[in-house]
Amino acid sequence: MTTHVTVWNEYRHERESDVVADIYPDGIHETIADALADDFTVGTATLDEPEHGLTEDVLEETDVLTWWGHAAHDEVEDEIVERVRDHVLDGMGLLVMHSGHYSKIFKRLMGTTCSLKWREAAETERLWVVEPSHPIADGLEEYIEVPEAEMYGERFDIPRPDTLVFTSWFEGGEVFRSGCCYTRGAGRIFYFRPGHETYPVYHQPEIRQVLRNAVEWLDSSSQTHRTFGNSDPIEEIDTSDDRTVH
Ligand code: ZN
């Protein structure tokens, strides 16, 4: 069964800045969607659509949601954040990219500030594959070099990832955990650092390969058996405990 991906984008910089529009004329979401379109069924959604394009019907159809936001995190309605979170806990995959580290949904799912250091100096980034056997690293070399990147530096205030797939080194000297895997409820989450809007990062073939690998890994819809609440015993036991309060 084909994986349904919804690519979400704030879609403000591209409409307000000529520099960004030159790199992403149809919006960052269309460039990301294009990287995924050969392998998955892809739709897009943006902030200024009703319900930010993330209606219950759209999310019900979505196996993996990708998230790019930067300047307007506060404009995302709390009700939609909770709706997305419910779907993640229920098994929808979530790929959070770059400045999405400060999105309401990522902070809500992590439970920490998700703060970090940053600098815009068009410096080189080397993303080292530190977990080469992970599916998200399929087909990659030892590292990916991004010639011009915004620096993100530690401390990145996140919970310890289940698996760390990439560690970035920056020309200016900092390091950063750039590819972080989590599970929340039945859902998988991957944070992937590259993607500043004034550099053509999402046009780079290796980065597009990571996005495809990540979507494949995030689609965990084939699971799971989960039972919650009061349960009858599987084995014969004495259930006459009269201290129980109902
Ligand atoms: Zn940025």
Short mmCIF file of C-alpha atoms and ligand atoms in Angstrom, two decimals:
data_model
loop_
_atom_site.label_atom_id
_atom_site.label_comp_id
_atom_site.label_asym_id
_atom_site.label_seq_id
_atom_site.Cartn_x
_atom_site.Cartn_y
_atom_site.Cartn_z
CA MET A 1 0.00 0.00 0.00
CA THR A 2 1.35 3.35 -0.94
CA THR A 3 2.41 5.81 1.71
CA HIS A 4 0.39 9.04 1.83
CA VAL A 5 2.54 12.06 2.68
CA THR A 6 1.28 15.54 3.53
CA VAL A 7 3.97 18.20 3.15
CA TRP A 8 3.17 21.15 5.42
CA ASN A 9 4.81 24.54 4.98
CA GLU A 10 4.37 27.92 6.64
CA TYR A 11 4.81 29.45 3.14
CA ARG A 12 5.50 33.06 4.12
CA HIS A 13 9.20 33.72 3.33
CA GLU A 14 8.75 32.59 -0.28
CA ARG A 15 5.96 35.15 -0.79
CA GLU A 16 7.70 37.99 1.02
CA SER A 17 11.38 37.69 0.03
CA ASP A 18 12.80 37.74 -3.50
CA VAL A 19 15.92 35.90 -2.31
CA VAL A 20 13.82 33.01 -1.03
CA ALA A 21 11.42 33.10 -4.00
CA ASP A 22 14.38 32.71 -6.39
CA ILE A 23 15.34 29.46 -4.67
CA TYR A 24 11.82 28.15 -4.00
CA PRO A 25 9.55 29.87 -6.57
CA ASP A 26 6.55 27.63 -5.81
CA GLY A 27 7.29 27.37 -2.10
CA ILE A 28 9.52 25.07 -0.07
CA HIS A 29 6.62 22.59 0.14
CA GLU A 30 6.57 22.07 -3.64
CA THR A 31 10.32 21.39 -3.72
CA ILE A 32 9.99 18.87 -0.89
CA ALA A 33 6.90 17.32 -2.49
CA ASP A 34 8.86 16.96 -5.74
CA ALA A 35 11.60 15.02 -3.91
CA LEU A 36 8.98 12.55 -2.64
CA ALA A 37 6.58 12.35 -5.59
CA ASP A 38 8.16 9.38 -7.41
CA ASP A 39 7.94 7.10 -4.39
CA PHE A 40 4.89 8.22 -2.44
CA THR A 41 1.43 9.76 -2.82
CA VAL A 42 2.04 13.39 -1.90
CA GLY A 43 -0.24 16.30 -0.99
CA THR A 44 0.62 19.73 0.42
CA ALA A 45 -0.88 22.00 3.08
CA THR A 46 0.04 25.53 4.19
CA LEU A 47 -0.54 27.81 7.15
CA ASP A 48 -2.95 30.24 5.48
CA GLU A 49 -5.38 27.57 4.31
CA PRO A 50 -8.47 26.98 6.47
CA GLU A 51 -7.43 24.86 9.47
CA HIS A 52 -3.87 25.26 8.07
CA GLY A 53 -4.82 22.60 5.50
CA LEU A 54 -4.77 20.00 8.28
CA THR A 55 -8.41 18.99 8.58
CA GLU A 56 -9.39 15.78 10.33
CA ASP A 57 -10.02 14.25 6.89
CA VAL A 58 -6.55 15.19 5.60
CA LEU A 59 -4.81 13.83 8.71
CA GLU A 60 -6.91 10.66 8.63
CA GLU A 61 -5.50 10.01 5.14
CA THR A 62 -1.93 10.95 6.09
CA ASP A 63 0.68 8.31 6.96
CA VAL A 64 3.53 10.81 7.26
CA LEU A 65 3.32 14.58 7.84
CA THR A 66 6.35 16.77 7.10
CA TRP A 67 6.68 20.15 8.84
CA TRP A 68 8.56 23.30 7.80
CA GLY A 69 7.90 26.52 9.71
CA HIS A 70 9.95 29.46 10.88
CA ALA A 71 8.51 32.95 11.39
CA ALA A 72 4.89 32.19 12.24
CA HIS A 73 4.95 29.28 14.70
CA ASP A 74 2.66 31.29 16.99
CA GLU A 75 -0.01 31.53 14.29
CA VAL A 76 -0.56 27.78 14.28
CA GLU A 77 -3.78 27.21 16.23
CA ASP A 78 -3.41 25.19 19.41
CA GLU A 79 -6.42 23.11 18.41
CA ILE A 80 -4.64 22.01 15.22
CA VAL A 81 -1.47 21.26 17.17
CA GLU A 82 -3.45 18.95 19.47
CA ARG A 83 -5.11 17.33 16.46
CA VAL A 84 -1.72 16.63 14.84
CA ARG A 85 -0.39 15.32 18.15
CA ASP A 86 -3.34 12.93 18.52
CA HIS A 87 -2.61 11.53 15.07
CA VAL A 88 1.09 11.09 15.89
CA LEU A 89 0.25 9.24 19.11
CA ASP A 90 -2.08 7.09 17.03
CA GLY A 91 0.66 6.14 14.54
CA MET A 92 1.14 8.97 12.01
CA GLY A 93 4.80 9.66 11.23
CA LEU A 94 6.13 13.23 11.65
CA LEU A 95 9.20 14.66 9.89
CA VAL A 96 10.20 17.99 11.47
CA MET A 97 12.69 20.02 9.48
CA HIS A 98 15.17 22.77 10.32
CA SER A 99 13.51 25.75 12.09
CA GLY A 100 10.57 23.46 12.81
CA HIS A 101 12.54 22.70 16.00
CA TYR A 102 10.64 25.68 17.47
CA SER A 103 7.22 24.68 16.15
CA LYS A 104 4.43 24.19 18.67
CA ILE A 105 3.95 20.59 17.60
CA PHE A 106 7.63 19.63 18.05
CA LYS A 107 7.91 21.33 21.44
CA ARG A 108 4.63 19.73 22.52
CA LEU A 109 5.85 16.25 21.56
CA MET A 110 9.35 16.73 23.04
CA GLY A 111 8.31 18.47 26.27
CA THR A 112 11.44 20.67 26.32
CA THR A 113 12.31 24.15 25.01
CA CYS A 114 14.00 22.77 21.85
CA SER A 115 16.29 25.85 21.95
CA LEU A 116 19.65 25.94 20.21
CA LYS A 117 22.48 28.24 19.03
CA TRP A 118 22.37 29.64 15.50
CA ARG A 119 24.34 31.83 13.07
CA GLU A 120 23.79 32.84 9.44
CA ALA A 121 27.20 32.94 7.74
CA ALA A 122 26.78 30.64 4.70
CA GLU A 123 29.29 28.24 6.21
CA THR A 124 29.99 24.63 5.28
CA GLU A 125 28.12 21.89 7.14
CA ARG A 126 29.21 18.28 7.19
CA LEU A 127 26.49 15.87 8.31
CA TRP A 128 28.26 12.74 9.53
CA VAL A 129 26.30 9.51 9.33
CA VAL A 130 26.85 8.16 12.84
CA GLU A 131 24.39 5.24 12.53
CA PRO A 132 25.11 3.81 9.05
CA SER A 133 22.88 0.73 9.54
CA HIS A 134 19.79 2.88 10.12
CA PRO A 135 17.25 2.89 7.23
CA ILE A 136 17.39 6.71 7.10
CA ALA A 137 21.08 6.43 6.11
CA ASP A 138 20.41 4.01 3.20
CA GLY A 139 22.54 4.76 0.16
CA LEU A 140 24.50 7.61 1.75
CA GLU A 141 28.26 8.08 1.90
CA GLU A 142 30.12 8.63 5.17
CA TYR A 143 28.94 12.21 5.29
CA ILE A 144 26.85 14.77 3.39
CA GLU A 145 28.47 18.13 2.74
CA VAL A 146 26.18 21.16 2.49
CA PRO A 147 28.30 23.97 1.00
CA GLU A 148 26.29 26.86 2.49
CA ALA A 149 24.32 26.36 5.66
CA GLU A 150 22.96 28.20 8.65
CA MET A 151 24.77 26.97 11.76
CA TYR A 152 22.79 25.26 14.52
CA GLY A 153 24.90 24.45 17.59
CA GLU A 154 24.66 22.48 20.83
CA ARG A 155 23.26 22.56 23.33
CA PHE A 156 20.10 21.51 21.47
CA ASP A 157 17.58 21.27 24.29
CA ILE A 158 15.78 18.08 23.30
CA PRO A 159 15.20 14.78 25.09
CA ARG A 160 17.86 12.17 24.28
CA PRO A 161 16.91 10.67 20.87
CA ASP A 162 16.04 6.96 20.59
CA THR A 163 18.53 6.89 17.74
CA LEU A 164 20.87 9.61 16.49
CA VAL A 165 21.50 9.16 12.75
CA PHE A 166 23.45 12.36 11.90
CA THR A 167 25.84 14.64 13.76
CA SER A 168 26.74 17.91 12.03
CA TRP A 169 30.05 19.70 12.06
CA PHE A 170 30.15 23.36 11.05
CA GLU A 171 33.00 25.36 9.56
CA GLY A 172 32.80 27.77 12.51
CA GLY A 173 33.53 24.96 14.96
CA GLU A 174 30.18 23.90 16.47
CA VAL A 175 28.55 20.47 16.38
CA PHE A 176 24.85 19.55 16.41
CA ARG A 177 22.61 16.47 16.61
CA SER A 178 21.09 16.77 13.12
CA GLY A 179 19.09 13.59 12.69
CA CYS A 180 17.10 12.51 15.74
CA CYS A 181 14.63 9.60 15.91
CA TYR A 182 11.86 9.37 18.50
CA THR A 183 8.71 7.42 19.17
CA ARG A 184 5.71 8.99 20.87
CA GLY A 185 2.78 6.64 21.40
CA ALA A 186 2.49 4.58 18.21
CA GLY A 187 4.05 7.32 16.07
CA ARG A 188 7.58 7.82 14.85
CA ILE A 189 9.20 11.25 14.73
CA PHE A 190 12.36 12.30 12.90
CA TYR A 191 13.98 15.70 13.31
CA PHE A 192 16.22 16.62 10.35
CA ARG A 193 18.24 19.81 10.65
CA PRO A 194 19.15 21.05 7.12
CA GLY A 195 16.96 23.52 5.28
CA HIS A 196 17.44 27.24 5.84
CA GLU A 197 15.25 29.23 3.42
CA THR A 198 17.99 31.40 1.86
CA TYR A 199 20.17 28.41 0.83
CA PRO A 200 19.11 25.83 -1.81
CA VAL A 201 19.44 22.90 0.59
CA TYR A 202 16.28 21.02 -0.47
CA HIS A 203 17.52 20.92 -4.07
CA GLN A 204 20.60 18.90 -3.03
CA PRO A 205 20.30 15.23 -4.13
CA GLU A 206 21.66 13.65 -0.90
CA ILE A 207 19.31 15.75 1.23
CA ARG A 208 16.39 14.65 -0.96
CA GLN A 209 17.52 11.05 -0.50
CA VAL A 210 17.36 11.50 3.29
CA LEU A 211 13.83 12.92 3.01
CA ARG A 212 12.70 9.84 1.05
CA ASN A 213 14.43 7.46 3.47
CA ALA A 214 12.90 9.27 6.42
CA VAL A 215 9.36 9.09 5.04
CA GLU A 216 9.77 5.37 4.47
CA TRP A 217 11.03 4.83 8.03
CA LEU A 218 8.34 7.09 9.52
CA ASP A 219 5.48 5.18 7.93
CA SER A 220 4.92 2.66 10.68
CA SER A 221 1.26 2.19 9.81
CA SER A 222 1.62 -1.60 9.65
CA GLN A 223 1.61 -1.82 13.46
CA THR A 224 0.32 -2.43 16.30
CA HIS A 225 -1.55 -4.17 19.10
CA ARG A 226 -2.32 -1.79 21.92
CA THR A 227 -4.89 -2.39 24.66
CA PHE A 228 -5.50 0.13 27.41
CA GLY A 229 -7.74 0.20 30.51
CA ASN A 230 -9.08 -2.40 32.92
CA SER A 231 -8.06 -5.89 31.77
CA ASP A 232 -9.17 -9.42 32.53
CA PRO A 233 -6.27 -11.65 33.58
CA ILE A 234 -4.78 -13.94 30.98
CA GLU A 235 -3.96 -16.61 33.59
CA GLU A 236 -6.27 -17.94 36.33
CA ILE A 237 -5.81 -15.67 39.36
CA ASP A 238 -7.89 -14.82 42.43
CA THR A 239 -9.59 -11.49 41.59
CA SER A 240 -11.55 -11.21 44.88
CA ASP A 241 -9.33 -8.43 46.32
CA ASP A 242 -11.85 -6.43 48.37
CA ARG A 243 -9.53 -3.44 48.83
CA THR A 244 -10.27 -2.33 45.26
CA VAL A 245 -12.16 0.99 45.03
CA HIS A 246 -14.28 1.47 41.91
ZN ZN B 1 17.02 28.84 9.28
#
